[in-house]
Short mmCIF file of C-alpha atoms in Angstrom, two decimals:
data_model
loop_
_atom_site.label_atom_id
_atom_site.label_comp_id
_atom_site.label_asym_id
_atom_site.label_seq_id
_atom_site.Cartn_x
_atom_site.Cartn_y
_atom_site.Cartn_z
CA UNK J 1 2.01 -11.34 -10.58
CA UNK J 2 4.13 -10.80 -7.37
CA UNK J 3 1.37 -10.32 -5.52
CA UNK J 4 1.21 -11.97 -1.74
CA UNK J 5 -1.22 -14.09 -0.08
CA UNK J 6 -1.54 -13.43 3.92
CA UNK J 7 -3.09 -15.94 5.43
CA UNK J 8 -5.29 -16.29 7.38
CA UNK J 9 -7.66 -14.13 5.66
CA UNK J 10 -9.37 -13.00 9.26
CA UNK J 11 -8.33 -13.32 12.47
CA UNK J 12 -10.25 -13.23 15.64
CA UNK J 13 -8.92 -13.31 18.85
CA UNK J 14 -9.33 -11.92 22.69
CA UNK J 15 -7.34 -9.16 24.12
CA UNK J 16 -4.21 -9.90 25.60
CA UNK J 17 -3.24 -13.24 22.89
CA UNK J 18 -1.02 -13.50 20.44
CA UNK J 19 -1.58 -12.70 16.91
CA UNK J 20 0.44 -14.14 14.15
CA UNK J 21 -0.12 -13.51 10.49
CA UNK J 22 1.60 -14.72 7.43
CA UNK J 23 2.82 -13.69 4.29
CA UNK J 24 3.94 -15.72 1.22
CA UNK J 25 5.38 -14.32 -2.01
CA UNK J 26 6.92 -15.74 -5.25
CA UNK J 27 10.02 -13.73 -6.42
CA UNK J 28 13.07 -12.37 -4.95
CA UNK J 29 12.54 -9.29 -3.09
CA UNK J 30 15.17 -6.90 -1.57
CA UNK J 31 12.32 -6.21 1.73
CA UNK J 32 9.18 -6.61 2.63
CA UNK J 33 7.27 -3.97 4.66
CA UNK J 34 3.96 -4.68 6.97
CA UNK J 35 1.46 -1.85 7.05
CA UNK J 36 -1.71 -1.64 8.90
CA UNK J 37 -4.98 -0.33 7.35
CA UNK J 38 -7.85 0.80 10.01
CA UNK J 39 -11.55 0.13 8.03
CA UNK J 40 -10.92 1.58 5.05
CA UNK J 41 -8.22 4.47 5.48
CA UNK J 42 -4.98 4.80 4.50
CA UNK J 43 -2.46 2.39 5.20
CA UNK J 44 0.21 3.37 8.22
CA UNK J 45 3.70 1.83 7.81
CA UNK J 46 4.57 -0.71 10.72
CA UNK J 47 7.80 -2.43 10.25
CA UNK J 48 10.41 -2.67 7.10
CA UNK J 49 12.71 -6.21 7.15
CA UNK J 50 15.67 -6.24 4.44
CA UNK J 51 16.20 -9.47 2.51
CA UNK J 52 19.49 -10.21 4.88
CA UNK J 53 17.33 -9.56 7.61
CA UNK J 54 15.69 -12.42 9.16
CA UNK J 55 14.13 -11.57 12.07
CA UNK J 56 13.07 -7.40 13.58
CA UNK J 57 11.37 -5.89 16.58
CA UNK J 58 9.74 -2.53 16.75
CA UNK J 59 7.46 -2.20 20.32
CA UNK J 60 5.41 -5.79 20.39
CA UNK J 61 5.75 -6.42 17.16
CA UNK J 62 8.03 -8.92 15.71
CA UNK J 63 8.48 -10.08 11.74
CA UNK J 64 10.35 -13.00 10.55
CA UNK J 65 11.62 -13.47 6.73
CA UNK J 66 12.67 -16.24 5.33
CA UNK J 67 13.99 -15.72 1.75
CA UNK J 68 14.19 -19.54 1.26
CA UNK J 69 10.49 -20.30 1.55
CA UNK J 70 9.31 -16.87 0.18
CA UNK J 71 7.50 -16.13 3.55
CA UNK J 72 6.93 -13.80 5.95
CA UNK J 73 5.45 -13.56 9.48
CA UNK J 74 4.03 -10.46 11.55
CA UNK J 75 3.54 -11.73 15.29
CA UNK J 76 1.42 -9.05 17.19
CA UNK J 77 1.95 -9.79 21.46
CA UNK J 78 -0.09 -8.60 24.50
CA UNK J 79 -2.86 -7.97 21.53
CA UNK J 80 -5.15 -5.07 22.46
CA UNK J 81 -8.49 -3.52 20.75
CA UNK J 82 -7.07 -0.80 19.15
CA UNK J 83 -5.00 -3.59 17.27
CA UNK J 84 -8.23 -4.15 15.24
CA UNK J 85 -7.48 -3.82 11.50
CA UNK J 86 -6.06 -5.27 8.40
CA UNK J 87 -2.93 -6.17 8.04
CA UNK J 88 -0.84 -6.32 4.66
CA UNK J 89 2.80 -7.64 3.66
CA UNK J 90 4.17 -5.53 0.85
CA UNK J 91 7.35 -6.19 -1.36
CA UNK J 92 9.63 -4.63 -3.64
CA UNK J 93 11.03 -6.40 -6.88
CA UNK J 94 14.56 -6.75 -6.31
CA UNK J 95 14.75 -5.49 -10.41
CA UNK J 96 13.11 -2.05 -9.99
CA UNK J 97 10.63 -0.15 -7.78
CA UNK J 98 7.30 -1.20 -8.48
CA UNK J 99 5.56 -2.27 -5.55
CA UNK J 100 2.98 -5.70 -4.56
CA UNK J 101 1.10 -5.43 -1.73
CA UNK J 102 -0.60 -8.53 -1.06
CA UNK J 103 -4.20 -9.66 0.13
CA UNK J 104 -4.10 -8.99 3.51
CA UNK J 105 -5.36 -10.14 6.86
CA UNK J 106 -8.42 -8.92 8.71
CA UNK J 107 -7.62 -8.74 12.57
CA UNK J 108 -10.29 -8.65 15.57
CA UNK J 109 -9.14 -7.77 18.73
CA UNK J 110 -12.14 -8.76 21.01
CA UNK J 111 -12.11 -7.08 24.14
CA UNK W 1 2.63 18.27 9.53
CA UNK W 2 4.14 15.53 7.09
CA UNK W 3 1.83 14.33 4.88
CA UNK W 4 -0.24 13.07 1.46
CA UNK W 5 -3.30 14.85 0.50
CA UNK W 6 -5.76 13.56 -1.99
CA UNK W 7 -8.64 15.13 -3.38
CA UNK W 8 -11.82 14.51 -3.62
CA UNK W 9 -11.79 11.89 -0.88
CA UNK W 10 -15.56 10.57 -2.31
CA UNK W 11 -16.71 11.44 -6.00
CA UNK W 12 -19.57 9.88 -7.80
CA UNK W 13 -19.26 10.30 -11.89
CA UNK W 14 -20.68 8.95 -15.12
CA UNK W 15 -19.15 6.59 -17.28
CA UNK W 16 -17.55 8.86 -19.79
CA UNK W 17 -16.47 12.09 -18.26
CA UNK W 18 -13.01 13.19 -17.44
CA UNK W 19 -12.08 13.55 -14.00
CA UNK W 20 -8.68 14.03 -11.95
CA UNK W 21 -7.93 13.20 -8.44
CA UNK W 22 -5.05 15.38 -6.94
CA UNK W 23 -2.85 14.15 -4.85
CA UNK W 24 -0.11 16.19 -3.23
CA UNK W 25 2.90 15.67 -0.22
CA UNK W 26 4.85 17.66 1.65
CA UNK W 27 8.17 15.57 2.29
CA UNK W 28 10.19 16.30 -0.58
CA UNK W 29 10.05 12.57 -1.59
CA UNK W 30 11.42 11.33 -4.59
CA UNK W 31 8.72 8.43 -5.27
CA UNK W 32 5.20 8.63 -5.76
CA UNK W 33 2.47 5.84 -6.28
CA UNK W 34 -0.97 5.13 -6.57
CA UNK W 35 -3.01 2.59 -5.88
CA UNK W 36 -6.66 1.01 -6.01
CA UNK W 37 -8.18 -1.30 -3.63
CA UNK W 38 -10.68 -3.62 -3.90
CA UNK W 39 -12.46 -5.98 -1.86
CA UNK W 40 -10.67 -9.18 -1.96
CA UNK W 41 -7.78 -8.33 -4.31
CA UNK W 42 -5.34 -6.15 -2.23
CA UNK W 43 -3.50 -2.99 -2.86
CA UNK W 44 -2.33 -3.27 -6.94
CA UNK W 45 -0.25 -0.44 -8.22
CA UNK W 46 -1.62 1.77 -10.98
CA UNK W 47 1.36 4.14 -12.25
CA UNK W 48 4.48 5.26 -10.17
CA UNK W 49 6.95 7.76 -10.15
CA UNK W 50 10.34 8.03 -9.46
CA UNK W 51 10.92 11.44 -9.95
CA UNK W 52 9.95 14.81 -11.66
CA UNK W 53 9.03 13.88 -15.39
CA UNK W 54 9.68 10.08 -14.70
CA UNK W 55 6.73 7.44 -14.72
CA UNK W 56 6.13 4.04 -14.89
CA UNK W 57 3.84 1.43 -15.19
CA UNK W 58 2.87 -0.50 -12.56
CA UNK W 59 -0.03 -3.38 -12.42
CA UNK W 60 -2.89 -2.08 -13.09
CA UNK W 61 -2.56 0.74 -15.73
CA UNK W 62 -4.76 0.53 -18.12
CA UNK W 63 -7.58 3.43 -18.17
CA UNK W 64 -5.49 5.39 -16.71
CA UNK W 65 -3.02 8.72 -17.13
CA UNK W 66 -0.30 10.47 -14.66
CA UNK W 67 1.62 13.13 -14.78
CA UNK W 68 4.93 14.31 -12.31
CA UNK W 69 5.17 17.80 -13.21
CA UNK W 70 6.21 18.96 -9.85
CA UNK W 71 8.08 17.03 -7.16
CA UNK W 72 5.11 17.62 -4.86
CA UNK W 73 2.13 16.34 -6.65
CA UNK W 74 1.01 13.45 -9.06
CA UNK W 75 -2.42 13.79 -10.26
CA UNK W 76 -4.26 10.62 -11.59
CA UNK W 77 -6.19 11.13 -14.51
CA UNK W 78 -9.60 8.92 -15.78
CA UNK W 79 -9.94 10.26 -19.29
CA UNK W 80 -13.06 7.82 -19.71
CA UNK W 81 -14.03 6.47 -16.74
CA UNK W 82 -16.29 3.27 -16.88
CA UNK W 83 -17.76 1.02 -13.90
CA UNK W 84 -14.83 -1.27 -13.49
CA UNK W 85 -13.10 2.14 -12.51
CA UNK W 86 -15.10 2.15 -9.17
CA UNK W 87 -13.07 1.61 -6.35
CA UNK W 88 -11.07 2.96 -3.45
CA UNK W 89 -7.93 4.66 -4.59
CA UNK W 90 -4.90 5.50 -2.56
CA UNK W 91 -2.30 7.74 -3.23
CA UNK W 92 1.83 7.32 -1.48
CA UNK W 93 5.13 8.89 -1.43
CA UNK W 94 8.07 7.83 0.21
CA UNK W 95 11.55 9.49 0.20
CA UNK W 96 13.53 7.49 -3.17
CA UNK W 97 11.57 4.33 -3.95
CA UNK W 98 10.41 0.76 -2.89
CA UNK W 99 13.14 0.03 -0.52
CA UNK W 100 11.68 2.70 2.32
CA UNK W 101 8.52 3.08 3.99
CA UNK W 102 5.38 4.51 2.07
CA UNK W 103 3.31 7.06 3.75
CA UNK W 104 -0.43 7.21 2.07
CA UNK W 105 -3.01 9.47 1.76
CA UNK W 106 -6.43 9.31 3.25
CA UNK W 107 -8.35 7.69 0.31
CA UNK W 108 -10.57 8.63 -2.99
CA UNK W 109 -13.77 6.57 -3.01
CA UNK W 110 -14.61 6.64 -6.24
CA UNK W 111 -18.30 5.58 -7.85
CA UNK W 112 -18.61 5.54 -11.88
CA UNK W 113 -21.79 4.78 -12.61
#
């Protein structure tokens, strides 16, 4: 399966640090989106990187892709409570649209 | 208000008996998904859609039916639901496929018992 591993699998931290998560996957990909899941309800969209991308911004967030390693990092700054959810790294197949998410990261914000 | 509906968002069934969990959005998207979650394992893909009369296969399929009738709605059907069915499903469109952001609907908890 394509499916990705984040790691770590939880994340604890106090408000105002730096979270980083990470994301590994196995095939070629043509992106890889980062969602955000709040305990158990839908997942919101965060940030979309293209495979020729290697690094994006959007507010304090900041992903990295590197297609060489198959990995992928969300880096959260100035962390805050509301910041307290899971976190998943999703990828396309670069051969059609079916879609992996992977096993995602559970982040506390501690305040 | 852009968004993806589901319904029911909780159902409790029997093993056996045919049920079918709506889902519905409002965007005119091209590309429809759904999904199950469990603890531990992720988001896997059940069935997806690319457009009206178009579905495929996607990780997890087996037990279950869909149908894209309309552009607006994909309905997920459990002809014979058994326990292994339980789980939280999610439903997602986004405007043509895997290459753009998914927006997902609030959630089916599902109990077969």
């Amino acid at each position: 399966s394509q499916q990705g591993e984040e790691d770590p699998q939880a994340l604890s931290i106090q408000e105002g640090e730096n979270a980083t998560m990470n994301c590994s996957y196995k095939t070629s990909i043509n992106n890889l989106q980062w969602y955000r899941q709040n305990s158990g309800r839908g997942l919101v969209h965060l940030i979309l990187i293209r495979s020729n991308e290697r690094e994006k911004h959007s507010g304090r967030l900041r992903v990295t892709l590197d297609t060489s390693k198959k990995s992928s990092s969300l880096l959260i700054t100035a962390s805050r409570a509301a910041d307290t959810a899971s976190y998943f790294c999703a990828t396309d197949a670069n051969t059609g649209n079916q879609f992996y998410f992977g096993t995602g990261t559970s982040l506390t914000v501690i305040p | 208000e852009a968004q993806v509906t589901q319904n029911p968002r909780y159902l409790i069934t029997v093993t056996g008996k045919k049920l079918t969990v709506t889902c519905s959005q409002n965007m005119n998207h091209e590309y429809m998904s759904w999904y199950r979650q469990d603890p531990g394992l992720g988001l896997r893909q059940i069935y997806y859609s690319m457009n009206v009369e178009v579905t495929d296969k996607g990780d997890v399929p087996e037990g279950y039916k869909v149908s894209r009738k309309e552009k607006r709605n994909f309905p997920l059907i459990l002809e014979s639901p058994s326990p292994n069915q339980t789980s939280l499903y999610f439903c997602a469109s986004s405007l043509a496929g895997a290459s753009y952001e998914q927006y997902f609907g609030p959630g089916t908890r599902l109990t077969v018992t």
